[in-house]
Short mmCIF file of C-alpha atoms in Angstrom, two decimals:
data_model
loop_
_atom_site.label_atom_id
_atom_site.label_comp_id
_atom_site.label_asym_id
_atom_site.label_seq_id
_atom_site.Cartn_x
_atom_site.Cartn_y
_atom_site.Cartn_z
CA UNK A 905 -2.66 -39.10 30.19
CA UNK A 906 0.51 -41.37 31.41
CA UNK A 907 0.00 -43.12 35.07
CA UNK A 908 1.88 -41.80 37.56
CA UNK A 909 4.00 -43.35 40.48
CA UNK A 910 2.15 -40.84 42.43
CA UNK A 911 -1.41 -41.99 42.39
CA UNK A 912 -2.63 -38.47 44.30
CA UNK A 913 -0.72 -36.47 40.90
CA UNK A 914 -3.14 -38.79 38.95
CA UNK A 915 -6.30 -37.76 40.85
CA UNK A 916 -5.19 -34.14 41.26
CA UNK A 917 -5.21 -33.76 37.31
CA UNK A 918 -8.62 -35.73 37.19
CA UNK A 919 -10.03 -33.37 39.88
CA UNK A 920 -8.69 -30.71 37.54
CA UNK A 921 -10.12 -31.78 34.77
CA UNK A 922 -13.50 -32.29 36.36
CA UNK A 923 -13.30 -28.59 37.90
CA UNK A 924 -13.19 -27.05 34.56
CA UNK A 925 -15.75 -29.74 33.29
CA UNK A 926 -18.04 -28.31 35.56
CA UNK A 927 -17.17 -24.41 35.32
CA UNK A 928 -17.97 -24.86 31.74
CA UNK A 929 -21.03 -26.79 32.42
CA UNK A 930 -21.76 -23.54 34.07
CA UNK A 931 -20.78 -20.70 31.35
CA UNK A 932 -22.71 -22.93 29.12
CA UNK A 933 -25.88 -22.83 30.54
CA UNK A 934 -25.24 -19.24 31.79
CA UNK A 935 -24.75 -18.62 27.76
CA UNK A 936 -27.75 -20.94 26.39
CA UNK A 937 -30.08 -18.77 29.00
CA UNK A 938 -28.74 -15.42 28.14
CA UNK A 939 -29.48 -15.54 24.34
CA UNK A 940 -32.91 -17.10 24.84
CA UNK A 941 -33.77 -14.42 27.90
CA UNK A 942 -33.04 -11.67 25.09
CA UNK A 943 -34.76 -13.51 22.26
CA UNK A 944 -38.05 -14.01 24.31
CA UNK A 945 -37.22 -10.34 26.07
CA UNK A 946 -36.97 -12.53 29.70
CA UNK A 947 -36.41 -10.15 32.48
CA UNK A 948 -36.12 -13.20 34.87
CA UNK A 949 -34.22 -15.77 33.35
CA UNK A 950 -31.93 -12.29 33.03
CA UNK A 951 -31.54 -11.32 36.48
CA UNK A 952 -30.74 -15.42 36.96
CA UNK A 953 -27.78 -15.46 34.25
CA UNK A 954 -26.55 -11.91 36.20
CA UNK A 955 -26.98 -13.85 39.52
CA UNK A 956 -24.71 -16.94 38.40
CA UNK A 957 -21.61 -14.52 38.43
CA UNK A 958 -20.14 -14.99 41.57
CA UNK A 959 -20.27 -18.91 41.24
CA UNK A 960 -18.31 -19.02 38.30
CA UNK A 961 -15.67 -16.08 39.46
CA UNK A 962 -15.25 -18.43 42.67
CA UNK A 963 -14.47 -21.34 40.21
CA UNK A 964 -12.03 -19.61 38.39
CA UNK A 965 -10.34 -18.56 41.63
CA UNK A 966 -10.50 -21.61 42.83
CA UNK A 967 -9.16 -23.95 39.67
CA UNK A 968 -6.28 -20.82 39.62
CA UNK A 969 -5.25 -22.15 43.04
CA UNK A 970 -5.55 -26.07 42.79
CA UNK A 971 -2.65 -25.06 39.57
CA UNK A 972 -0.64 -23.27 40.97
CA UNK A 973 -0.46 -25.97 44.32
CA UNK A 974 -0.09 -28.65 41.71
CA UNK A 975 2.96 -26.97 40.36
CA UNK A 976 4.39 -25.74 43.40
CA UNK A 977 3.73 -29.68 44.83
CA UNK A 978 3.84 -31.57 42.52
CA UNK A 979 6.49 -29.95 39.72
CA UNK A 980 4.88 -31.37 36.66
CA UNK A 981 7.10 -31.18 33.59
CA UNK A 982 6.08 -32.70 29.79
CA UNK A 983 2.18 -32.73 29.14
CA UNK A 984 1.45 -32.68 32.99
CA UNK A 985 2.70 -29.13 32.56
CA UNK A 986 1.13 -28.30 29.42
CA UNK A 987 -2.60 -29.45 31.00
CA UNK A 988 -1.82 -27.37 34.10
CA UNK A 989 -0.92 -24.46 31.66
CA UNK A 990 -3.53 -24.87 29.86
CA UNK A 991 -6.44 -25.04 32.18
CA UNK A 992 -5.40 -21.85 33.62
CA UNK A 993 -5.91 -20.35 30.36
CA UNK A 994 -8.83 -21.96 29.54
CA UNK A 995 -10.63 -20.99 32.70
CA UNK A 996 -9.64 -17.81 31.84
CA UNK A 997 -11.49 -17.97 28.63
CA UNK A 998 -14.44 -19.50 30.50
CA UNK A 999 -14.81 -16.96 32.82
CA UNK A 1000 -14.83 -14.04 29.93
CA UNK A 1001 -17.38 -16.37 28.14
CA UNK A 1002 -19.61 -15.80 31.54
CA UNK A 1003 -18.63 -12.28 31.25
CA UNK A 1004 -20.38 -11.84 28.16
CA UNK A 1005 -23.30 -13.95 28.96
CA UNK A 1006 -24.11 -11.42 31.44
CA UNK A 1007 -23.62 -8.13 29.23
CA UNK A 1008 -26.00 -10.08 26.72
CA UNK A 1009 -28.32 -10.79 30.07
CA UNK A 1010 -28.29 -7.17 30.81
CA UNK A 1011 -29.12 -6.05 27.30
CA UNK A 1012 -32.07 -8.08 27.61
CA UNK A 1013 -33.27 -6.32 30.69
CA UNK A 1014 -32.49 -3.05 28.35
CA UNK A 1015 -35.11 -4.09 26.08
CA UNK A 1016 -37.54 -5.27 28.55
CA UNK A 1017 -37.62 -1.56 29.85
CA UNK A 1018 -36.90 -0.07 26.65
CA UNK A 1019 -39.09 -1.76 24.61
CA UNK A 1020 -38.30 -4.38 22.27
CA UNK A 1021 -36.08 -3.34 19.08
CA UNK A 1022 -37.43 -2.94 15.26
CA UNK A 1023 -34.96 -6.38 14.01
CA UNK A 1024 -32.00 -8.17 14.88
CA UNK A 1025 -33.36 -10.99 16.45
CA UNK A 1026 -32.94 -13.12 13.45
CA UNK A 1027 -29.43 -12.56 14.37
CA UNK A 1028 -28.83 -13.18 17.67
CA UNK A 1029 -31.21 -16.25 17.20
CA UNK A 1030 -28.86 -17.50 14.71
CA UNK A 1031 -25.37 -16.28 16.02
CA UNK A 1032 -26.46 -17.25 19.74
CA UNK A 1033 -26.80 -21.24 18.15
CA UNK A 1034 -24.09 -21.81 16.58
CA UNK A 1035 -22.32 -19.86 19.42
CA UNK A 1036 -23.97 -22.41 21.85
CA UNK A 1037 -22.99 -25.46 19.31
CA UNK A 1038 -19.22 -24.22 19.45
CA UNK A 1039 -18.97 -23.92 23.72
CA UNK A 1040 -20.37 -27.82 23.90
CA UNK A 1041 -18.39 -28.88 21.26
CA UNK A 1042 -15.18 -27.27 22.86
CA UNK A 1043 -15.72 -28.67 26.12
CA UNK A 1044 -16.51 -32.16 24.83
CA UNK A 1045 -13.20 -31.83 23.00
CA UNK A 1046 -11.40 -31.09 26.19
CA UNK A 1047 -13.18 -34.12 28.54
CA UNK A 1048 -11.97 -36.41 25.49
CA UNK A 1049 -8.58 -34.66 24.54
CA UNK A 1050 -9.42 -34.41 20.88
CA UNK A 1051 -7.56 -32.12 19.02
CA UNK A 1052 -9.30 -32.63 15.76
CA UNK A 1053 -12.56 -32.08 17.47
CA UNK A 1054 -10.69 -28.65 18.83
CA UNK A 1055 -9.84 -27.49 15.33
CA UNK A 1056 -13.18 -28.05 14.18
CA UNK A 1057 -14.41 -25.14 16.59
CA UNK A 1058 -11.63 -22.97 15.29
CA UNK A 1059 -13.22 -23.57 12.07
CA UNK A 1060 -16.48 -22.65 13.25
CA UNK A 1061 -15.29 -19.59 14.33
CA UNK A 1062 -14.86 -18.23 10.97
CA UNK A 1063 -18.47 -18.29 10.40
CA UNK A 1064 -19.60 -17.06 13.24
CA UNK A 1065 -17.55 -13.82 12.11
CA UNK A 1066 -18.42 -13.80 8.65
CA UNK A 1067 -22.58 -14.02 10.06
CA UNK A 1068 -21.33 -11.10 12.49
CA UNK A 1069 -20.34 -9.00 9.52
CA UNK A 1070 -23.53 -9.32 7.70
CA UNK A 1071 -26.01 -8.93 11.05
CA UNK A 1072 -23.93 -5.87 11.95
CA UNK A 1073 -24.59 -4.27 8.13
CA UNK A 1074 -28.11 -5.26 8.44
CA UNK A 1075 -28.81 -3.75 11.81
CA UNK A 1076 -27.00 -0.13 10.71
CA UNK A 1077 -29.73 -0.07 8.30
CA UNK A 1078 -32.93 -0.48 10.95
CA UNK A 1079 -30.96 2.49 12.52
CA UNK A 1080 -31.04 4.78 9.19
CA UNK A 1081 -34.81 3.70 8.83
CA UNK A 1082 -35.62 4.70 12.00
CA UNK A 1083 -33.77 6.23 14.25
CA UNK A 1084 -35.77 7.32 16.79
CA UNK A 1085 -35.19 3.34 16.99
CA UNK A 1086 -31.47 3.68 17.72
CA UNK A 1087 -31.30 3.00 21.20
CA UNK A 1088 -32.82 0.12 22.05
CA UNK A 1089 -30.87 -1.28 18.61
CA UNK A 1090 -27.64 -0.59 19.98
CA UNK A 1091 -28.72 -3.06 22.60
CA UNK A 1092 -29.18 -5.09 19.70
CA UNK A 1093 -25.26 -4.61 18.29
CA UNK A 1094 -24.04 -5.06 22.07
CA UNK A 1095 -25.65 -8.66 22.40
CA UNK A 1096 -24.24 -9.50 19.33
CA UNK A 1097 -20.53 -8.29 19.92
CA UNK A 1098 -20.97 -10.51 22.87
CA UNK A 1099 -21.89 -13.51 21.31
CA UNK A 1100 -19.04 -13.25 18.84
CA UNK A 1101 -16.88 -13.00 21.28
CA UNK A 1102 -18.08 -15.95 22.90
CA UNK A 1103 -17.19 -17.54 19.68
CA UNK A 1104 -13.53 -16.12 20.41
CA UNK A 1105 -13.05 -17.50 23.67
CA UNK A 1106 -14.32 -20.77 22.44
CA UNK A 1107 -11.84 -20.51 19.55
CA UNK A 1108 -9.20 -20.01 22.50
CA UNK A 1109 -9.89 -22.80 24.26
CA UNK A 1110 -9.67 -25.05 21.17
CA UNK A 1111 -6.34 -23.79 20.66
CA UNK A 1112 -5.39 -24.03 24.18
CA UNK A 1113 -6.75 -27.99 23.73
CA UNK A 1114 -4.52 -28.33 20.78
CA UNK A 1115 -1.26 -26.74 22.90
CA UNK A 1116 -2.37 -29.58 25.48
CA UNK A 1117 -3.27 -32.48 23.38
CA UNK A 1118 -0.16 -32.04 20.82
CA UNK A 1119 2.38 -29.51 21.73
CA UNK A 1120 1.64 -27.30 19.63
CA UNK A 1121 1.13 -23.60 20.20
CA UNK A 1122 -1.29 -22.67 17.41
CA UNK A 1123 -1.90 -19.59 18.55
CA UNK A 1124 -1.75 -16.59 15.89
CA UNK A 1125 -2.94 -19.13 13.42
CA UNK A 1126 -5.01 -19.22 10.53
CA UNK A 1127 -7.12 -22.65 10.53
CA UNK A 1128 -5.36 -23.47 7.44
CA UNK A 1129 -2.02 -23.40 8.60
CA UNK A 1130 -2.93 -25.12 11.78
CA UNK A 1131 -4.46 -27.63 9.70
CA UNK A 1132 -0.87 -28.38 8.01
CA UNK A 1133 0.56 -28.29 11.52
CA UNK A 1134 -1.81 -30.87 13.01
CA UNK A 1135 -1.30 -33.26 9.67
CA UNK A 1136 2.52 -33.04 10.14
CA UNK A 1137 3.11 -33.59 13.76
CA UNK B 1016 13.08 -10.75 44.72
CA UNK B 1017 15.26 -12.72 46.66
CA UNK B 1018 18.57 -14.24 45.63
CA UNK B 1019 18.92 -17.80 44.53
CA UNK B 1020 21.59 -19.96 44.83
CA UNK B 1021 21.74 -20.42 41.20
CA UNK B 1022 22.79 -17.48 39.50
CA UNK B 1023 21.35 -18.52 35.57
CA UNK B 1024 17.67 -18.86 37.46
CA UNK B 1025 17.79 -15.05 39.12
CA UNK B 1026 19.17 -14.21 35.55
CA UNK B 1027 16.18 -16.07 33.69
CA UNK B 1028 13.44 -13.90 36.36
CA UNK B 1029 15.39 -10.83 35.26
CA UNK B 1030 15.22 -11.29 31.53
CA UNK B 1031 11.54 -12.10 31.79
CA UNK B 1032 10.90 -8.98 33.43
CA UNK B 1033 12.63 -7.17 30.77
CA UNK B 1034 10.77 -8.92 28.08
CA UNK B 1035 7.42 -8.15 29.69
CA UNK B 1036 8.54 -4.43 29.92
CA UNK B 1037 9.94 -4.43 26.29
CA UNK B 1038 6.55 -6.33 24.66
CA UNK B 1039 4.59 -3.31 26.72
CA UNK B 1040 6.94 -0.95 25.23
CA UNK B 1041 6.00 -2.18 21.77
CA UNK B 1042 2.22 -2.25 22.75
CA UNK B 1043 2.27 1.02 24.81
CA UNK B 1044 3.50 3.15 21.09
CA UNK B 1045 0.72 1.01 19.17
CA UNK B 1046 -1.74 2.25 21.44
CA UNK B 1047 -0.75 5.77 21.49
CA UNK B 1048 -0.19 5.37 17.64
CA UNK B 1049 -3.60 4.02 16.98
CA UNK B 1050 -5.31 6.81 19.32
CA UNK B 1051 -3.39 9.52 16.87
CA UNK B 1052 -4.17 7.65 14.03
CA UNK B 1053 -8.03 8.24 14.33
CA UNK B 1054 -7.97 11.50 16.24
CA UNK B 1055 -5.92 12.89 12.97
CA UNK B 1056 -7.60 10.75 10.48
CA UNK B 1057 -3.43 9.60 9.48
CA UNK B 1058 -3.87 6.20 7.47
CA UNK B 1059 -0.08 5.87 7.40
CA UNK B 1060 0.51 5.54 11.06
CA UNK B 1061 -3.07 3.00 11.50
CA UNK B 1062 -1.25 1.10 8.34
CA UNK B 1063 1.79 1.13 10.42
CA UNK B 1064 -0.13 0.23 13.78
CA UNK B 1065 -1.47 -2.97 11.77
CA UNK B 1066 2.38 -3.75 10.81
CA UNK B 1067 3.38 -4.42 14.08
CA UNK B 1068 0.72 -7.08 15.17
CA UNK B 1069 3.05 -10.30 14.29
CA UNK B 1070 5.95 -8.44 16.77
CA UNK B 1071 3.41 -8.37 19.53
CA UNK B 1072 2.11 -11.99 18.55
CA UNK B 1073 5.61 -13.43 18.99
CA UNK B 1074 7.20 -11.53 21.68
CA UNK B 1075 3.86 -13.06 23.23
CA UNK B 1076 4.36 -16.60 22.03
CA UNK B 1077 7.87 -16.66 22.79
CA UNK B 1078 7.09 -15.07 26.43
CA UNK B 1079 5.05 -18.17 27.13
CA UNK B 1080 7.86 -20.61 26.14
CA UNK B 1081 9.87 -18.60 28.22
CA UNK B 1082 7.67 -19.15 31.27
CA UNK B 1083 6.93 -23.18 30.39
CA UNK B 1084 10.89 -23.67 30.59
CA UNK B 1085 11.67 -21.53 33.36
CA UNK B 1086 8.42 -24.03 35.23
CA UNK B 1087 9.77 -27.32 33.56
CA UNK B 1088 13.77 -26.46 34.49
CA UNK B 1089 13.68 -24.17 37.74
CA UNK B 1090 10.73 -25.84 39.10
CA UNK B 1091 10.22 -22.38 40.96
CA UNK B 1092 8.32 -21.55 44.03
CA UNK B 1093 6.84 -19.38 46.27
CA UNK B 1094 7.06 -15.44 45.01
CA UNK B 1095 9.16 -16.98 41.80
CA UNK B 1096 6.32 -19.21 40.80
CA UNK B 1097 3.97 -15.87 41.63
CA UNK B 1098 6.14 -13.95 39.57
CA UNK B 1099 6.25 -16.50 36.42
CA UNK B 1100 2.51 -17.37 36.53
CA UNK B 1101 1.96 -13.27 36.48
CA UNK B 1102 3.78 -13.09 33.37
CA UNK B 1103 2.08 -15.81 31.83
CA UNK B 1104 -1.42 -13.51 32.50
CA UNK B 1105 0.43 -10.43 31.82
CA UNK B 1106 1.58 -10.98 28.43
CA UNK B 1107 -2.11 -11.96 27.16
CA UNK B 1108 -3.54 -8.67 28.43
CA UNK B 1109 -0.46 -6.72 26.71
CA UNK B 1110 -1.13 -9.02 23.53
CA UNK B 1111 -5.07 -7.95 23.91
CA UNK B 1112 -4.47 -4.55 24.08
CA UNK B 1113 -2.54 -4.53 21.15
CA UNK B 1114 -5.39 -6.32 19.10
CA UNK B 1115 -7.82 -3.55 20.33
CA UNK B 1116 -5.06 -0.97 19.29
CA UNK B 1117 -5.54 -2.43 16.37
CA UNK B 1118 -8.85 -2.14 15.76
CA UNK B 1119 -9.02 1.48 16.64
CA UNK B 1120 -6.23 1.68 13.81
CA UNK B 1121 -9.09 -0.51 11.10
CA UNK B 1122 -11.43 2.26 12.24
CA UNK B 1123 -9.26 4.87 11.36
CA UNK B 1124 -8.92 3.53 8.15
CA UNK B 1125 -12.32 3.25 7.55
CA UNK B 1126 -13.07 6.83 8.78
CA UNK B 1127 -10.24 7.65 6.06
CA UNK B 1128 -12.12 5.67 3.20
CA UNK B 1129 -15.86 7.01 4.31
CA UNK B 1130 -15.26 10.88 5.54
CA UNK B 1131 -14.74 11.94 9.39
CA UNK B 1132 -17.64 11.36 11.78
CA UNK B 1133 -19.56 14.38 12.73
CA UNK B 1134 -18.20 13.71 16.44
CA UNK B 1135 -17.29 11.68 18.95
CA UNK B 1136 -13.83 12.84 18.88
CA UNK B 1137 -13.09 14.35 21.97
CA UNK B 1138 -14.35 11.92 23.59
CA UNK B 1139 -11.12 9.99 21.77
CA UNK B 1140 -8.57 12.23 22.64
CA UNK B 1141 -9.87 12.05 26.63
CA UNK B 1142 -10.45 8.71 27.07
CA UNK B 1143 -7.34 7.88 24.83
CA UNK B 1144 -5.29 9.76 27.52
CA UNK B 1145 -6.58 8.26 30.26
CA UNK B 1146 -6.31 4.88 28.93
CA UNK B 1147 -2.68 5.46 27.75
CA UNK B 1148 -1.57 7.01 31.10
CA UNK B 1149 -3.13 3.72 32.76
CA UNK B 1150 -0.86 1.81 30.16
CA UNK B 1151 2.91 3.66 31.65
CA UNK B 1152 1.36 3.68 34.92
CA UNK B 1153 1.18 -0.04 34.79
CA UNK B 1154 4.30 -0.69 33.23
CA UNK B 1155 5.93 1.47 35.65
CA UNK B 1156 4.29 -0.50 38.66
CA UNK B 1157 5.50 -3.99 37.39
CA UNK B 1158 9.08 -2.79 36.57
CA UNK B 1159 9.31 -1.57 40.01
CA UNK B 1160 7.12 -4.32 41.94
CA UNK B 1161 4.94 -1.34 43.34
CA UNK B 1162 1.32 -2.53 44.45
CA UNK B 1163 -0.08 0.96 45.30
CA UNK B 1164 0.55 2.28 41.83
CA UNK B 1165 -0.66 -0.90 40.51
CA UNK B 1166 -3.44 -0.26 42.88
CA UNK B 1167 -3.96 3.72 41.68
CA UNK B 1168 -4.52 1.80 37.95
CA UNK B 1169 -7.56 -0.05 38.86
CA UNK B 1170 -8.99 3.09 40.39
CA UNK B 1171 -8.39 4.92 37.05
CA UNK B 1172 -10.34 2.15 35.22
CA UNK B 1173 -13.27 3.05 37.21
CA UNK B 1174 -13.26 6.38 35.69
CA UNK B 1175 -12.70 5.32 32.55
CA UNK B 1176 -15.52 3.08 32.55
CA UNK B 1177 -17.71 6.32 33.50
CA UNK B 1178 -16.46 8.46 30.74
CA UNK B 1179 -17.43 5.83 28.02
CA UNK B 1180 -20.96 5.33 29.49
CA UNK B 1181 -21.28 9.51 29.00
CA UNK B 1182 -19.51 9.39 25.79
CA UNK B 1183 -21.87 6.84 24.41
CA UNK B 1184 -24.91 8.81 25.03
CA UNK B 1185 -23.78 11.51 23.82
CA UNK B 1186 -23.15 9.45 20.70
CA UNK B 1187 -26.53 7.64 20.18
CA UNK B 1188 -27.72 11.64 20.06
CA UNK B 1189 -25.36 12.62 17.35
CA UNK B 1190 -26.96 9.14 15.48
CA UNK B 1191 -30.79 10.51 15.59
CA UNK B 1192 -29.80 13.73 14.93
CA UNK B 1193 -28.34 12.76 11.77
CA UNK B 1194 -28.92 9.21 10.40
CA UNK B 1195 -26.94 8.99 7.18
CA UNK B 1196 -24.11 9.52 9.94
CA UNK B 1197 -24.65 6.39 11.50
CA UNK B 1198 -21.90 4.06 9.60
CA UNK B 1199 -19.40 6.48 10.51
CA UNK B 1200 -20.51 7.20 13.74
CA UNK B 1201 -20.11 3.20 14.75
CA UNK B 1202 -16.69 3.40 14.04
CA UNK B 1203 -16.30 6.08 16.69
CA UNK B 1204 -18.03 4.12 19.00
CA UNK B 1205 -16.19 0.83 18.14
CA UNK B 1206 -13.04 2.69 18.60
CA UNK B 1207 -14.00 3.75 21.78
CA UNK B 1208 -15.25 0.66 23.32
CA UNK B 1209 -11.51 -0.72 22.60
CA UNK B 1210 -10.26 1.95 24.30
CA UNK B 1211 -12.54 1.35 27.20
CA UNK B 1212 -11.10 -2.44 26.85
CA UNK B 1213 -7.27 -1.37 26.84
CA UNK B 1214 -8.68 0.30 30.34
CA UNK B 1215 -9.81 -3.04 31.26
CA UNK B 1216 -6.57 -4.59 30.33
CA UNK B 1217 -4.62 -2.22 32.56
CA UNK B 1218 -6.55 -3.25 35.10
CA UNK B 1219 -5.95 -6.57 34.97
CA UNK B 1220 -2.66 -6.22 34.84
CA UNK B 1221 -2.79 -4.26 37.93
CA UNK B 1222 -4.75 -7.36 39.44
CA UNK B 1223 -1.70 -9.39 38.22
CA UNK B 1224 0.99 -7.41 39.98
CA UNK B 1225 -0.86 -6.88 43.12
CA UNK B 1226 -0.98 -10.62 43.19
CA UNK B 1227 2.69 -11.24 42.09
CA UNK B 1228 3.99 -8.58 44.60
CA UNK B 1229 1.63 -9.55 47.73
CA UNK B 1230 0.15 -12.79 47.09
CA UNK B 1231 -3.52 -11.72 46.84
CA UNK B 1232 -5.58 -12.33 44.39
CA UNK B 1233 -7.93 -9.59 43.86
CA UNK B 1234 -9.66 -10.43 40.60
CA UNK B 1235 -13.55 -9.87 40.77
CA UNK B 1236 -12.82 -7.34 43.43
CA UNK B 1237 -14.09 -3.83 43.83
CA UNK B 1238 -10.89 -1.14 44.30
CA UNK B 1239 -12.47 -0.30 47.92
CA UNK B 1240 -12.23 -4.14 49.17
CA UNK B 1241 -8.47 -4.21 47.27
CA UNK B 1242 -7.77 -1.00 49.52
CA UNK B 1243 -8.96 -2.70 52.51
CA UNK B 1244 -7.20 -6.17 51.79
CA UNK B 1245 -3.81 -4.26 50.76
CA UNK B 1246 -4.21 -2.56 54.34
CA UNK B 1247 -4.59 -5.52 56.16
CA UNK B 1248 -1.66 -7.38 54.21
#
């Protein structure tokens, strides 16, 4: 990021950046703790990922308002406005990845008083890592600006879908097998939908990295074509 | 809004507005298209549903480039910065809405391919009206800067949200009653999860207009502590 003739713009963005450092320091744990509270069917590490809520809703509040007073101070134009615009997206994105930490939290608690389901644990064992691997990877891209670092967690994406695909077919037949069993599988199917979409929002924020680091809006993309985008520019 | 002494930046607000409104025009049909597409098992009109995702995608993308140059030119403040950072927000939720319409459109298809569920269906058609009435209620509440209709919208989610929690149970019975059912069955009940989330949507646009119109932001607030905070305002 250019120096500015206004030191306070420089520190503003830095505090920015820190902020959403820190949120996602947050969503990340509140993630890592939500899939292992439904692997080992927690109770309490669930009620803690449900309890983190409010912190990160403040957070997003809060980094909302420190953009919108940079803008309306400071009047940022060229990247200065793309990295405001952007981290109001991504904490966006963050926040909904909190969102579904805590419906995957609250499916744990489902099983702990349901009982615990016939399968699918494989799955959200599996899912929930590289799910976990794509939110640090995301956020390291952002602290270092690294746009090829970004796209690879847009690749990643793509598998975490294609994995999603085959749990989901797997688990429909645990149902058919028993399905007095149904129930506490849906559970199952929820926590998975959420951790996919965790994948999503990290996929977002990768492309909202790429907006900021190069200009580019590569939303509506395939990885492909942003590929050919990124080699060009 | 208030007059400015540039005519071309009072012209830009106005054509933003009307973009928002014509983008949730286009979305609005593709959610009422997609909820007839599955009620009526029509694969035409979910083909056609799918056909209109890159219009949505680019009236979003182009939306945003809108807002960055009205930001980077205007340098806007006050309720004009309010009103561009809403549509910045606004536009996502429109452009999510239309990617859940358009999964309720793959599910039609599907249900086309594999037979009709054995029910689940009026639980479509009522939550489907709900959801789309939330849809022109919001639409109508940003085009006329109206915070209590915008406020009547998040109410209506709240109802929503109870209607898919009954519908769902009702559901997982039709499952054990009749397991071979169960593949068609989930694509009743992903079809009417993204309904539920075109309820969220709505409501979040709601949050967006009720900040854009008063200055409040009222995310990650209950409708009874919005009441009480549009009161005081």
């Amino acid at each position: 990021m250019e120096r500015h003739i206004s030191q306070r713009f420089d520190s503003d963005l830095e505090a920015l950046k820190s902020q959403v450092l820190e949120m996602g320091g947050v969503v990340e744990q509140q993630i890592i703790d939500s899939v292992k509270a439904i692997e080992s069917v927690d109770r309490t590490l669930a009620e803690h990922v449900l309890s983190v809520e409010d912190d990160v809703d403040r957070r997003e509040v809060l980094l909302d308002e420190n953009c919108t007073m940079i803008l309306a101070c400071r009047q940022p134009a060229a990247s200065d406005l793309r990295m405001v615009l952007s981290v109001t997206k991504m904490t966006r994105d963050l926040e909904r990845m909190g969102d579904e930490a805590q419906k995957i939290a609250q499916m744990a608690i489902a099983l702990s008083d349901d009982g615990a389901a016939p399968g699918g644990y494989e799955s959200i064992r599996h899912m929930g890592a590289l799910v976990q691997k794509m939110v640090n990877s995301v956020l390291d891209a952002f602290a270092r600006f690294d746009a090829d670092k970004a796209l690879d967690v847009a690749r990643a994406d793509t598998q975490v879908d294609r994995e999603y695909q085959s749990a989901m077919r797997e688990i429909v037949t645990y149902m058919m097998e028993d399905p007095r069993s149904i129930g506490r599988v849906m559970n199952i199917i929820w926590a998975l939908r959420s951790i996919e979409r965790i994948g999503d929002h990290a996929r977002n924020i990768a492309e909202h990295i790429i907006y900021l680091v190069k200009g580019l809006d590569v939303r509506h993309t395939s990885v492909h074509e942003i590929e050919m985008r990124l080699n060009k520019s």
